[in-house]
Amino acid sequence: MEWYFILLIAISATVLLFFALWLFLIAPRARKKAVQPFLRPYAHRGLWGEGIPENSLAAFRAAAARGYAIELDIHLSRDGEVMVFHDAKLKRMCGREGKLRDFTAAELGNMPLGGVETECIPTLRAVLDAVDGRVPLLIELKGESSNVALVPAALKVLEGYTGLWCMESFNPLLLRAVKKQAPHVVRGLLSSDLVKEKHTGSKALNFALSALWLTFLCRPAFHAWDKKYPRRLALLAGIKLFGAASFVYTVKDEELAKEYMAKGTYPIFDNFDPKSF
């Protein structure tokens, strides 16, 4: 029976080793004191609707005027300016062919958003001037490649800004660059079930991102997760076991937003103007 016990010990050791490796891969870094000022609902791409386009200066001014923290998205233009826009392509919001990165900041600044002639694609600098520190900003770094040029460009624009701001991304490489270049900045990892939601790119990479196996690259202080997929094991471990802060997107119902907040999860919301937050 000696071989049986040796095999049992070997199997147990292997299981423990893989469990320890999994914990290492998925562990965030809870920074409760640093993240505390950001724990509130966020207006998704500003407070938009009824003639006010998403990610527009008007949407950001409306949110700031109501005291709502703001979530927004940034890309780099062809000439290296940080622009506030969600999609990689211009078609949905501007009705034009092509990708944002193929145009200069001046060209993008003359492209109306959602058919509203008075609202064009803004620069991050213009958004900071419009918000003027009145409410916190949750800045999503867009990009799916290993190119992290967006990070130093954004950090340069944000130098000297006195308002509260933090950063999030689906791309752990972008967050890793933030961690290296500005370790004091509060970082959050966005996630979803990309195996189900995304039908392009590497299936292996989509699985690893969905399973949060690349969390070790950036050690985020918070998770921002897709409300359609709340029961992923690594996500629950990151929040419940390691104490990461919890944000959920995109919440389109005020009552549901209240339910999340009662459980300590902060909604990134749109489609309604909350009256009781």
Tab-separated table of N, CA and C in Angstrom, residues 39-42 223-232 235-236 239-240 245-270 272 277:
chain	number	residue	atom	x	y	z
A	39	LEU	N	-15.905	55.111	-4.901
A	39	LEU	CA	-17.007	54.176	-4.713
A	39	LEU	C	-18.344	54.906	-4.790
A	40	ARG	N	-18.878	54.970	-5.990
A	40	ARG	CA	-20.136	55.663	-6.269
A	40	ARG	C	-20.615	55.240	-7.654
A	41	PRO	N	-21.855	55.530	-8.020
A	41	PRO	CA	-22.323	55.231	-9.379
A	41	PRO	C	-21.647	56.151	-10.397
A	42	TYR	N	-21.550	55.661	-11.629
A	42	TYR	CA	-20.934	56.433	-12.709
A	42	TYR	C	-21.881	56.523	-13.900
A	223	HIS	N	-12.598	45.413	-9.673
A	223	HIS	CA	-13.120	44.722	-10.843
A	223	HIS	C	-14.358	45.469	-11.333
A	224	ALA	N	-14.456	45.663	-12.645
A	224	ALA	CA	-15.663	46.205	-13.260
A	224	ALA	C	-16.181	45.125	-14.203
A	225	TRP	N	-17.312	44.536	-13.863
A	225	TRP	CA	-17.732	43.304	-14.532
A	225	TRP	C	-19.074	43.444	-15.236
A	226	ASP	N	-19.215	42.638	-16.269
A	226	ASP	CA	-20.423	42.592	-17.088
A	226	ASP	C	-21.543	41.948	-16.268
A	227	LYS	N	-22.658	42.664	-16.115
A	227	LYS	CA	-23.742	42.153	-15.274
A	227	LYS	C	-24.339	40.856	-15.794
A	228	LYS	N	-24.086	40.502	-17.049
A	228	LYS	CA	-24.602	39.239	-17.602
A	228	LYS	C	-23.824	38.032	-17.092
A	229	TYR	N	-22.631	38.267	-16.559
A	229	TYR	CA	-21.775	37.146	-16.146
A	229	TYR	C	-21.220	37.391	-14.741
A	230	PRO	N	-22.070	37.301	-13.727
A	230	PRO	CA	-21.640	37.635	-12.367
A	230	PRO	C	-20.998	36.484	-11.602
A	231	ARG	N	-21.092	35.261	-12.099
A	231	ARG	CA	-20.717	34.110	-11.274
A	231	ARG	C	-19.435	33.417	-11.736
A	232	ARG	N	-18.550	34.160	-12.360
A	232	ARG	CA	-17.248	33.592	-12.708
A	232	ARG	C	-16.410	33.441	-11.430
A	235	LEU	N	-13.693	36.011	-10.584
A	235	LEU	CA	-14.278	37.302	-10.243
A	235	LEU	C	-14.763	37.298	-8.793
A	236	LEU	N	-15.483	36.263	-8.417
A	236	LEU	CA	-15.988	36.161	-7.045
A	236	LEU	C	-14.841	36.082	-6.042
A	239	ILE	N	-13.197	39.551	-5.531
A	239	ILE	CA	-13.994	40.484	-4.735
A	239	ILE	C	-14.179	39.987	-3.304
A	240	LYS	N	-14.596	38.735	-3.165
A	240	LYS	CA	-14.933	38.201	-1.842
A	240	LYS	C	-13.701	37.792	-1.036
A	245	ALA	N	-12.585	46.132	-4.879
A	245	ALA	CA	-13.849	46.854	-5.013
A	245	ALA	C	-14.595	46.339	-6.239
A	246	SER	N	-15.907	46.551	-6.257
A	246	SER	CA	-16.759	45.946	-7.283
A	246	SER	C	-17.601	47.004	-7.986
A	247	PHE	N	-17.467	47.046	-9.324
A	247	PHE	CA	-18.300	47.883	-10.177
A	247	PHE	C	-18.979	46.985	-11.200
A	248	VAL	N	-20.167	47.360	-11.656
A	248	VAL	CA	-20.904	46.538	-12.620
A	248	VAL	C	-21.396	47.417	-13.765
A	249	TYR	N	-21.356	46.865	-14.978
A	249	TYR	CA	-21.814	47.606	-16.162
A	249	TYR	C	-22.707	46.701	-17.012
A	250	THR	N	-23.485	47.244	-17.928
A	250	THR	CA	-24.015	48.593	-17.919
A	250	THR	C	-25.433	48.470	-17.388
A	251	VAL	N	-25.751	49.185	-16.310
A	251	VAL	CA	-27.029	49.062	-15.633
A	251	VAL	C	-27.995	50.089	-16.215
A	252	LYS	N	-29.132	49.607	-16.720
A	252	LYS	CA	-30.086	50.466	-17.418
A	252	LYS	C	-31.419	50.590	-16.678
A	253	ASP	N	-31.436	50.214	-15.420
A	253	ASP	CA	-32.656	50.260	-14.632
A	253	ASP	C	-32.311	50.793	-13.243
A	254	GLU	N	-33.036	51.815	-12.800
A	254	GLU	CA	-32.702	52.464	-11.536
A	254	GLU	C	-32.892	51.542	-10.337
A	255	GLU	N	-33.940	50.730	-10.349
A	255	GLU	CA	-34.173	49.820	-9.230
A	255	GLU	C	-33.064	48.777	-9.128
A	256	LEU	N	-32.623	48.279	-10.294
A	256	LEU	CA	-31.523	47.321	-10.299
A	256	LEU	C	-30.245	47.980	-9.782
A	257	ALA	N	-30.025	49.229	-10.165
A	257	ALA	CA	-28.854	49.965	-9.677
A	257	ALA	C	-28.876	50.058	-8.150
A	258	LYS	N	-30.031	50.313	-7.593
A	258	LYS	CA	-30.160	50.390	-6.131
A	258	LYS	C	-29.847	49.036	-5.491
A	259	GLU	N	-30.304	47.946	-6.118
A	259	GLU	CA	-30.034	46.607	-5.584
A	259	GLU	C	-28.533	46.330	-5.547
A	260	TYR	N	-27.842	46.694	-6.619
A	260	TYR	CA	-26.394	46.497	-6.637
A	260	TYR	C	-25.723	47.310	-5.529
A	261	MET	N	-26.139	48.554	-5.385
A	261	MET	CA	-25.503	49.409	-4.383
A	261	MET	C	-25.736	48.891	-2.971
A	262	ALA	N	-26.896	48.311	-2.731
A	262	ALA	CA	-27.186	47.738	-1.414
A	262	ALA	C	-26.246	46.584	-1.084
A	263	LYS	N	-25.685	45.970	-2.132
A	263	LYS	CA	-24.761	44.848	-1.942
A	263	LYS	C	-23.300	45.281	-2.040
A	264	GLY	N	-23.074	46.596	-2.140
A	264	GLY	CA	-21.698	47.087	-2.179
A	264	GLY	C	-21.061	47.073	-3.541
A	265	THR	N	-21.867	46.964	-4.595
A	265	THR	CA	-21.369	47.014	-5.966
A	265	THR	C	-21.894	48.289	-6.613
A	266	TYR	N	-21.014	49.012	-7.299
A	266	TYR	CA	-21.361	50.343	-7.793
A	266	TYR	C	-21.646	50.299	-9.291
A	267	PRO	N	-22.844	50.778	-9.691
A	267	PRO	CA	-23.268	50.654	-11.084
A	267	PRO	C	-22.668	51.723	-11.996
A	268	ILE	N	-22.302	51.297	-13.191
A	268	ILE	CA	-22.003	52.199	-14.299
A	268	ILE	C	-23.286	52.198	-15.127
A	269	PHE	N	-24.000	53.320	-15.129
A	269	PHE	CA	-25.395	53.319	-15.579
A	269	PHE	C	-25.615	54.214	-16.784
A	270	ASP	N	-26.619	53.882	-17.564
A	270	ASP	CA	-27.173	54.800	-18.562
A	270	ASP	C	-28.634	54.436	-18.815
A	272	PHE	N	-31.171	56.080	-17.937
A	272	PHE	CA	-32.050	56.734	-16.991
A	272	PHE	C	-31.291	57.822	-16.239
A	277	PHE	N	-29.892	58.662	-6.122
A	277	PHE	CA	-28.519	58.270	-5.761
A	277	PHE	C	-27.911	59.322	-4.846
